[in-house]
Every structure is written in structure tokens, then in C-alpha cells.
PDB file of C-alpha atoms in Angstrom:
ATOM      1  CA  MET A 277      27.390   3.511 -46.721  1.00 97.00           C
ATOM      2  CA  VAL A 278      30.821   2.377 -46.310  1.00 98.00           C
ATOM      3  CA  ILE A 279      30.548  -1.166 -46.314  1.00 98.00           C
ATOM      4  CA  THR A 280      33.594  -3.881 -45.768  1.00 97.00           C
ATOM      5  CA  GLU A 281      31.947  -6.895 -47.289  1.00 97.00           C
ATOM      6  CA  ILE A 282      28.209  -8.419 -47.475  1.00 97.00           C
ATOM      7  CA  PHE A 283      28.903 -12.418 -47.614  1.00 95.00           C
ATOM      8  CA  LYS A 284      26.696 -15.674 -46.485  1.00 95.00           C
ATOM      9  CA  SER A 285      27.820 -17.545 -43.977  1.00 95.00           C
ATOM     10  CA  VAL A 286      26.541 -19.425 -40.566  1.00 95.00           C
ATOM     11  CA  GLN A 287      25.918 -17.616 -37.365  1.00 94.00           C
ATOM     12  CA  GLY A 288      29.128 -18.332 -35.187  1.00 90.00           C
ATOM     13  CA  GLU A 289      28.294 -16.687 -31.956  1.00 90.00           C
ATOM     14  CA  GLY A 290      24.976 -16.177 -29.583  1.00 92.00           C
ATOM     15  CA  THR A 291      21.662 -17.852 -29.151  1.00 94.00           C
ATOM     16  CA  ARG A 292      21.584 -18.263 -32.619  1.00 95.00           C
ATOM     17  CA  ALA A 293      24.708 -19.824 -33.758  1.00 94.00           C
ATOM     18  CA  GLY A 294      24.914 -22.268 -36.487  1.00 94.00           C
ATOM     19  CA  LEU A 295      21.559 -20.245 -38.288  1.00 95.00           C
ATOM     20  CA  PRO A 296      22.618 -19.176 -41.785  1.00 96.00           C
ATOM     21  CA  CYS A 297      23.038 -15.261 -42.005  1.00 97.00           C
ATOM     22  CA  VAL A 298      23.603 -12.650 -44.538  1.00 97.00           C
ATOM     23  CA  PHE A 299      26.314 -10.212 -42.695  1.00 97.00           C
ATOM     24  CA  VAL A 300      26.541  -6.836 -43.905  1.00 98.00           C
ATOM     25  CA  ARG A 301      29.899  -5.598 -42.081  1.00 97.00           C
ATOM     26  CA  LEU A 302      30.236  -2.044 -42.356  1.00 98.00           C
ATOM     27  CA  THR A 303      33.753  -0.095 -42.432  1.00 98.00           C
ATOM     28  CA  GLY A 304      35.307   1.881 -39.106  1.00 97.00           C
ATOM     29  CA  CYS A 305      35.509   1.080 -35.754  1.00 97.00           C
ATOM     30  CA  ASN A 306      36.847   3.718 -32.827  1.00 96.00           C
ATOM     31  CA  LEU A 307      38.700   1.188 -30.421  1.00 95.00           C
ATOM     32  CA  ARG A 308      41.203  -1.093 -30.803  1.00 95.00           C
ATOM     33  CA  CYS A 309      41.184  -3.770 -28.875  1.00 95.00           C
ATOM     34  CA  THR A 310      43.978  -6.005 -27.981  1.00 93.00           C
ATOM     35  CA  TRP A 311      42.527  -9.329 -30.001  1.00 91.00           C
ATOM     36  CA  CYS A 312      40.531  -7.899 -32.367  1.00 90.00           C
ATOM     37  CA  ASP A 313      39.560 -10.189 -35.435  1.00 85.00           C
ATOM     38  CA  THR A 314      38.457  -8.019 -37.689  1.00 89.00           C
ATOM     39  CA  ALA A 315      41.334  -5.375 -37.925  1.00 91.00           C
ATOM     40  CA  TYR A 316      40.994  -5.334 -41.945  1.00 93.00           C
ATOM     41  CA  ALA A 317      37.228  -3.715 -41.288  1.00 95.00           C
ATOM     42  CA  PHE A 318      39.247  -0.231 -39.565  1.00 95.00           C
ATOM     43  CA  HIS A 319      39.827   1.276 -43.115  1.00 95.00           C
ATOM     44  CA  GLY A 320      38.714   1.327 -47.013  1.00 95.00           C
ATOM     45  CA  GLY A 321      35.439   0.093 -47.991  1.00 95.00           C
ATOM     46  CA  THR A 322      33.358   0.345 -50.187  1.00 97.00           C
ATOM     47  CA  LYS A 323      30.196   3.386 -50.851  1.00 97.00           C
ATOM     48  CA  PHE A 324      26.924   1.612 -50.630  1.00 97.00           C
ATOM     49  CA  GLY A 325      23.242   3.042 -51.221  1.00 97.00           C
ATOM     50  CA  LEU A 326      20.792   1.309 -48.962  1.00 98.00           C
ATOM     51  CA  ASP A 327      18.737   0.111 -51.798  1.00 98.00           C
ATOM     52  CA  GLU A 328      22.450  -1.462 -52.852  1.00 98.00           C
ATOM     53  CA  ILE A 329      22.718  -2.607 -49.808  1.00 98.00           C
ATOM     54  CA  LEU A 330      18.990  -4.291 -49.861  1.00 98.00           C
ATOM     55  CA  GLU A 331      19.798  -5.665 -53.282  1.00 97.00           C
ATOM     56  CA  SER A 332      22.894  -7.228 -52.617  1.00 97.00           C
ATOM     57  CA  VAL A 333      22.121  -9.107 -49.044  1.00 97.00           C
ATOM     58  CA  ARG A 334      18.812 -10.136 -50.941  1.00 96.00           C
ATOM     59  CA  SER A 335      20.656 -12.258 -53.853  1.00 95.00           C
ATOM     60  CA  LEU A 336      22.320 -13.755 -51.053  1.00 95.00           C
ATOM     61  CA  ALA A 337      19.801 -14.921 -48.943  1.00 96.00           C
ATOM     62  CA  VAL A 338      17.511 -15.667 -52.115  1.00 91.00           C
ATOM     63  CA  ASP A 339      20.852 -17.989 -53.387  1.00 76.00           C
ATOM     64  CA  GLY A 340      19.601 -21.770 -52.836  1.00 70.00           C
ATOM     65  CA  ALA A 341      16.634 -23.999 -51.930  1.00 71.00           C
ATOM     66  CA  GLY A 342      15.224 -21.862 -49.660  1.00 80.00           C
ATOM     67  CA  ARG A 343      15.271 -18.238 -47.921  1.00 89.00           C
ATOM     68  CA  VAL A 344      17.470 -16.860 -45.395  1.00 95.00           C
ATOM     69  CA  SER A 345      15.843 -14.887 -43.173  1.00 96.00           C
ATOM     70  CA  LEU A 346      18.581 -13.785 -40.628  1.00 97.00           C
ATOM     71  CA  VAL A 347      20.358 -11.017 -41.559  1.00 98.00           C
ATOM     72  CA  GLU A 348      23.063  -9.784 -39.359  1.00 98.00           C
ATOM     73  CA  ILE A 349      24.816  -5.787 -39.008  1.00 98.00           C
ATOM     74  CA  THR A 350      28.556  -5.530 -37.664  1.00 97.00           C
ATOM     75  CA  GLY A 351      31.280  -4.145 -37.932  1.00 94.00           C
ATOM     76  CA  GLY A 352      33.909  -2.633 -37.235  1.00 93.00           C
ATOM     77  CA  GLU A 353      31.251  -0.339 -35.196  1.00 97.00           C
ATOM     78  CA  PRO A 354      28.066  -0.234 -37.092  1.00 97.00           C
ATOM     79  CA  LEU A 355      26.809   2.698 -34.576  1.00 98.00           C
ATOM     80  CA  LEU A 356      29.364   5.060 -35.892  1.00 97.00           C
ATOM     81  CA  GLN A 357      27.517   4.978 -39.666  1.00 97.00           C
ATOM     82  CA  PRO A 358      24.510   7.363 -38.604  1.00 97.00           C
ATOM     83  CA  GLU A 359      22.443   5.454 -41.768  1.00 98.00           C
ATOM     84  CA  THR A 360      22.737   2.416 -39.888  1.00 98.00           C
ATOM     85  CA  PRO A 361      19.269   2.693 -37.954  1.00 98.00           C
ATOM     86  CA  ALA A 362      17.418   2.972 -41.476  1.00 98.00           C
ATOM     87  CA  LEU A 363      19.632   0.376 -42.637  1.00 98.00           C
ATOM     88  CA  ALA A 364      17.893  -1.865 -39.857  1.00 98.00           C
ATOM     89  CA  GLU A 365      14.354  -0.321 -40.939  1.00 98.00           C
ATOM     90  CA  ARG A 366      14.391  -1.114 -44.337  1.00 98.00           C
ATOM     91  CA  LEU A 367      15.670  -4.886 -43.317  1.00 98.00           C
ATOM     92  CA  LEU A 368      13.213  -5.703 -40.947  1.00 98.00           C
ATOM     93  CA  GLY A 369      10.530  -4.141 -43.999  1.00 97.00           C
ATOM     94  CA  ALA A 370      11.920  -6.410 -46.723  1.00 97.00           C
ATOM     95  CA  GLY A 371      11.099  -9.449 -43.574  1.00 96.00           C
ATOM     96  CA  TYR A 372      14.033 -10.831 -42.346  1.00 97.00           C
ATOM     97  CA  THR A 373      15.227 -11.004 -38.678  1.00 97.00           C
ATOM     98  CA  VAL A 374      17.671  -8.305 -37.994  1.00 98.00           C
ATOM     99  CA  MET A 375      20.830  -8.573 -35.658  1.00 98.00           C
ATOM    100  CA  ILE A 376      23.418  -5.886 -34.588  1.00 98.00           C
ATOM    101  CA  GLU A 377      26.273  -6.693 -33.138  1.00 97.00           C
ATOM    102  CA  THR A 378      28.219  -4.173 -31.324  1.00 97.00           C
ATOM    103  CA  SER A 379      31.026  -2.694 -29.127  1.00 97.00           C
ATOM    104  CA  GLY A 380      28.942  -1.340 -26.488  1.00 97.00           C
ATOM    105  CA  GLU A 381      30.278   2.347 -26.587  1.00 97.00           C
ATOM    106  CA  ARG A 382      27.878   3.529 -28.560  1.00 97.00           C
ATOM    107  CA  PHE A 383      23.873   3.893 -27.261  1.00 98.00           C
ATOM    108  CA  VAL A 384      21.765   1.602 -29.001  1.00 98.00           C
ATOM    109  CA  GLY A 385      18.553   3.054 -28.326  1.00 96.00           C
ATOM    110  CA  SER A 386      18.775   4.678 -31.672  1.00 94.00           C
ATOM    111  CA  LEU A 387      17.977   1.720 -33.598  1.00 97.00           C
ATOM    112  CA  PRO A 388      14.626   0.619 -33.926  1.00 97.00           C
ATOM    113  CA  PRO A 389      12.364  -2.272 -32.347  1.00 95.00           C
ATOM    114  CA  GLY A 390      12.492  -5.232 -33.406  1.00 96.00           C
ATOM    115  CA  VAL A 391      16.066  -5.121 -33.990  1.00 98.00           C
ATOM    116  CA  ILE A 392      18.337  -7.455 -31.792  1.00 98.00           C
ATOM    117  CA  LYS A 393      21.232  -6.168 -30.098  1.00 98.00           C
ATOM    118  CA  ILE A 394      24.097  -8.152 -29.331  1.00 98.00           C
ATOM    119  CA  VAL A 395      25.775  -5.950 -26.777  1.00 98.00           C
ATOM    120  CA  ASP A 396      29.129  -6.126 -25.671  1.00 98.00           C
ATOM    121  CA  VAL A 397      31.237  -4.932 -21.961  1.00 98.00           C
ATOM    122  CA  LYS A 398      34.813  -4.343 -22.756  1.00 98.00           C
ATOM    123  CA  CYS A 399      36.531  -6.646 -19.779  1.00 98.00           C
ATOM    124  CA  PRO A 400      40.050  -5.442 -18.844  1.00 97.00           C
ATOM    125  CA  ASP A 401      42.669  -7.401 -21.023  1.00 96.00           C
ATOM    126  CA  SER A 402      41.429  -6.067 -23.760  1.00 96.00           C
ATOM    127  CA  GLY A 403      42.753  -3.043 -23.622  1.00 95.00           C
ATOM    128  CA  GLU A 404      39.308  -1.349 -23.812  1.00 96.00           C
ATOM    129  CA  PRO A 405      37.810  -1.194 -20.525  1.00 95.00           C
ATOM    130  CA  GLY A 406      35.131   1.255 -19.276  1.00 95.00           C
ATOM    131  CA  THR A 407      34.233   1.886 -22.941  1.00 97.00           C
ATOM    132  CA  PHE A 408      30.498   0.432 -22.625  1.00 97.00           C
ATOM    133  CA  ASP A 409      27.846   3.071 -22.130  1.00 98.00           C
ATOM    134  CA  MET A 410      26.108   2.496 -18.393  1.00 98.00           C
ATOM    135  CA  ALA A 411      22.927   4.082 -20.494  1.00 98.00           C
ATOM    136  CA  ASN A 412      22.393   0.691 -22.671  1.00 98.00           C
ATOM    137  CA  LEU A 413      21.211  -1.320 -19.604  1.00 98.00           C
ATOM    138  CA  GLU A 414      18.393   0.525 -20.010  1.00 97.00           C
ATOM    139  CA  ALA A 415      18.049   0.267 -24.201  1.00 97.00           C
ATOM    140  CA  VAL A 416      18.199  -3.185 -23.818  1.00 98.00           C
ATOM    141  CA  THR A 417      15.312  -5.778 -23.501  1.00 97.00           C
ATOM    142  CA  GLN A 418      14.723  -9.365 -23.192  1.00 97.00           C
ATOM    143  CA  GLU A 419      15.112  -9.786 -26.740  1.00 97.00           C
ATOM    144  CA  ASP A 420      18.486  -9.233 -26.471  1.00 98.00           C
ATOM    145  CA  GLU A 421      22.518 -10.332 -25.585  1.00 98.00           C
ATOM    146  CA  ILE A 422      24.965  -9.132 -23.719  1.00 98.00           C
ATOM    147  CA  LYS A 423      28.741 -10.725 -24.313  1.00 98.00           C
ATOM    148  CA  PHE A 424      31.965 -10.537 -22.269  1.00 98.00           C
ATOM    149  CA  VAL A 425      35.374 -11.968 -24.501  1.00 97.00           C
ATOM    150  CA  ILE A 426      37.572 -13.013 -21.983  1.00 98.00           C
ATOM    151  CA  GLY A 427      40.825 -13.550 -21.669  1.00 97.00           C
ATOM    152  CA  SER A 428      42.343 -14.501 -18.033  1.00 97.00           C
ATOM    153  CA  ARG A 429      41.169 -15.012 -14.427  1.00 98.00           C
ATOM    154  CA  ARG A 430      40.483 -11.042 -14.188  1.00 98.00           C
ATOM    155  CA  ASP A 431      38.727 -10.623 -17.081  1.00 98.00           C
ATOM    156  CA  TYR A 432      36.084 -13.076 -16.063  1.00 98.00           C
ATOM    157  CA  ASP A 433      35.711 -12.485 -12.145  1.00 98.00           C
ATOM    158  CA  PHE A 434      34.897  -8.474 -13.855  1.00 98.00           C
ATOM    159  CA  ALA A 435      32.581 -10.268 -16.215  1.00 98.00           C
ATOM    160  CA  ARG A 436      31.477 -12.088 -13.243  1.00 98.00           C
ATOM    161  CA  ASP A 437      30.608  -9.596 -10.785  1.00 98.00           C
ATOM    162  CA  PHE A 438      29.118  -6.894 -13.886  1.00 98.00           C
ATOM    163  CA  THR A 439      27.194  -9.459 -14.974  1.00 98.00           C
ATOM    164  CA  ALA A 440      25.336 -10.255 -11.061  1.00 98.00           C
ATOM    165  CA  HIS A 441      25.951  -6.209  -9.804  1.00 98.00           C
ATOM    166  CA  HIS A 442      23.763  -5.350 -12.753  1.00 98.00           C
ATOM    167  CA  ARG A 443      21.455  -8.293 -13.033  1.00 97.00           C
ATOM    168  CA  LEU A 444      21.971  -8.915 -16.327  1.00 98.00           C
ATOM    169  CA  ALA A 445      20.759 -12.458 -16.289  1.00 96.00           C
ATOM    170  CA  GLU A 446      17.268 -10.628 -16.156  1.00 96.00           C
ATOM    171  CA  ARG A 447      17.195  -7.685 -18.399  1.00 97.00           C
ATOM    172  CA  VAL A 448      18.793  -9.845 -21.296  1.00 98.00           C
ATOM    173  CA  ARG A 449      17.417 -12.802 -22.989  1.00 97.00           C
ATOM    174  CA  GLN A 450      21.120 -13.802 -22.699  1.00 98.00           C
ATOM    175  CA  VAL A 451      24.702 -13.415 -21.078  1.00 98.00           C
ATOM    176  CA  LEU A 452      27.210 -14.809 -23.190  1.00 98.00           C
ATOM    177  CA  PHE A 453      30.641 -15.610 -21.741  1.00 98.00           C
ATOM    178  CA  SER A 454      33.249 -16.409 -24.607  1.00 97.00           C
ATOM    179  CA  PRO A 455      37.514 -17.309 -24.069  1.00 97.00           C
ATOM    180  CA  VAL A 456      38.919 -15.642 -26.328  1.00 95.00           C
ATOM    181  CA  PHE A 457      40.390 -17.129 -29.349  1.00 89.00           C
ATOM    182  CA  PRO A 458      44.476 -17.665 -30.018  1.00 87.00           C
ATOM    183  CA  ASP A 459      45.870 -15.569 -32.903  1.00 83.00           C
ATOM    184  CA  PRO A 460      46.554 -17.922 -36.083  1.00 81.00           C
ATOM    185  CA  ALA A 461      49.478 -15.459 -35.965  1.00 81.00           C
ATOM    186  CA  GLY A 462      50.046 -15.464 -32.317  1.00 81.00           C
ATOM    187  CA  ARG A 463      50.081 -11.919 -31.385  1.00 84.00           C
ATOM    188  CA  TRP A 464      47.741 -13.061 -28.259  1.00 82.00           C
ATOM    189  CA  GLU A 465      46.943 -15.930 -26.676  1.00 88.00           C
ATOM    190  CA  GLY A 466      43.604 -17.570 -26.083  1.00 90.00           C
ATOM    191  CA  LEU A 467      41.850 -19.031 -23.285  1.00 95.00           C
ATOM    192  CA  THR A 468      40.674 -22.764 -23.117  1.00 96.00           C
ATOM    193  CA  ALA A 469      36.856 -23.205 -23.396  1.00 95.00           C
ATOM    194  CA  ARG A 470      37.805 -25.486 -20.576  1.00 97.00           C
ATOM    195  CA  GLU A 471      38.970 -23.524 -17.973  1.00 97.00           C
ATOM    196  CA  LEU A 472      35.912 -21.031 -19.004  1.00 98.00           C
ATOM    197  CA  VAL A 473      33.896 -23.641 -17.968  1.00 98.00           C
ATOM    198  CA  GLU A 474      35.369 -24.745 -15.246  1.00 98.00           C
ATOM    199  CA  TRP A 475      35.106 -21.499 -13.672  1.00 98.00           C
ATOM    200  CA  ILE A 476      31.424 -20.876 -15.193  1.00 98.00           C
ATOM    201  CA  LEU A 477      30.126 -24.014 -13.402  1.00 98.00           C
ATOM    202  CA  ALA A 478      32.293 -23.441  -9.850  1.00 98.00           C
ATOM    203  CA  ASP A 479      30.500 -19.961  -9.472  1.00 98.00           C
ATOM    204  CA  GLY A 480      26.724 -21.369 -10.860  1.00 97.00           C
ATOM    205  CA  LEU A 481      26.378 -18.564 -13.206  1.00 97.00           C
ATOM    206  CA  PRO A 482      23.136 -18.174 -14.965  1.00 96.00           C
ATOM    207  CA  VAL A 483      25.441 -17.634 -18.405  1.00 97.00           C
ATOM    208  CA  ARG A 484      26.125 -19.087 -21.589  1.00 97.00           C
ATOM    209  CA  LEU A 485      29.323 -20.262 -22.784  1.00 97.00           C
ATOM    210  CA  GLY A 486      30.099 -18.656 -26.497  1.00 95.00           C
ATOM    211  CA  LEU A 487      32.217 -19.894 -29.249  1.00 93.00           C
ATOM    212  CA  GLN A 488      33.238 -18.671 -32.556  1.00 84.00           C
ATOM    213  CA  LEU A 489      31.935 -21.712 -34.444  1.00 82.00           C
ATOM    214  CA  HIS A 490      33.561 -20.297 -37.536  1.00 81.00           C
ATOM    215  CA  LYS A 491      36.714 -20.801 -36.542  1.00 79.00           C
ATOM    216  CA  PHE A 492      35.932 -24.336 -36.589  1.00 81.00           C
ATOM    217  CA  ILE A 493      34.644 -24.637 -39.802  1.00 80.00           C
ATOM    218  CA  TRP A 494      36.916 -22.756 -41.621  1.00 79.00           C
ATOM    219  CA  ASP A 495      40.309 -21.474 -40.915  1.00 73.00           C
ATOM    220  CA  PRO A 496      40.312 -18.641 -38.108  1.00 76.00           C
ATOM    221  CA  ALA A 497      42.179 -16.461 -40.221  1.00 71.00           C
ATOM    222  CA  MET A 498      39.926 -16.589 -42.796  1.00 74.00           C
ATOM    223  CA  LYS A 499      37.687 -13.118 -44.307  1.00 77.00           C
ATOM    224  CA  GLY A 500      34.163 -13.746 -45.750  1.00 77.00           C
ATOM    225  CA  VAL A 501      32.776 -16.431 -43.443  1.00 75.00           C
TER     226      VAL A 501
END
């Protein structure tokens, strides 16, 4: 497999935000979202065998007084690499709680049972609308989460209507609405959490606000956190 980085941090997003986590970031992505904050994972990387990845995860997970039990496979787009389901299976077999974060463009049904799927639905302002594989709506479970990254009122309206039309709150553990974080280099503007929260409250949506905790803890442009 081609790996951009393996590191230990805290989970920054979703219902497990704030928990210690080991991240395995795979190289490569076939989408080019307007506000992608991991473009450095598009190319390059280093080839690892599954045993090498498991050993790297293990060494980070036990580096301290306790054992980190949460592992996230991310990217890039991790489902572009055909070995990803096997990696997830190996991590599950080693006793980890395994999450995978994916753009939603690839079918998630190939992943082994027990993997927690965090599946994006791309909003219009992302530049990649319409890429979501609708078959994923039948592949997600009550253990999974669906996320919308929202940069404008247009994005919010899309996410609100998609959530209602497909009854997402009944399909998954949590629907996440996350505001776009402004680019430190000024390439794109963000959406304030307050504005997004006010829209959510006005419509009484059954969704959770998602904030990227790592960008408040460290410099927003820092890698490996």
C-alpha cells in the first residue's frame, strides 16, 4: 500500500472527537474539492506492506502508559487502494476499533463488518457535487456517520434537503454538519460555526455540529496532527 503518513493524535471530528487515535493516511485521491486541506496526500507516499503498517500502528498505540484502541484509515481517498479492506480486517483482528473516512464517491460495502464508516456527501460549493455513490445509503449502518462540509447557505440547504429526503437520521448513528474552516493561506473563506448553528436551530434539524478540533489545538496548516 502507498502511505502518506502514520501518526498519533486526537480524533478531530465526528462523535469520537477528542479521543486518542492512530491515523493511517493513504496516498491518492480522485476528487479535487475546493477546500481540501490534505492535498499533500494526492501524490508521493511510501510503499508499506500490511505487516509493516500493523507494526507502525502498534508502536504508536502502545507508546505511553496505556494503549490507544482507536485507528482511523483516511486519505486522500482510502478506498482507491484495493488492499484497504484487508488492512481494515487486519486492524480489527488486532483488537482495534477501526474507522474509515471516505469521500462517498466509492462504494463502502466492500469493507468488512465492524468498520465504522464516516461517509461524506459533497455539497455544491465543494466543486464535486453529484459524486456521491447512492448505493452507500444502503451500505451504511447504525454504527456509521454521514458528514456534510458546508461553506454557504446553498450548501446548507442542499445538506438539509438531502438529509430529510433520504431520512439519514434513521440510517446512521449521526449526521454531521461541519463548517468549512478558512484556509490559513487565504485560498478560500470559511463559514462561521455560529452561522451554521443558527441555521440548524432555526430548522430544528436532527444533526450534530462538527468542528475540526485539531485545527483549534494546533496550527490549522500543520501536518501529522
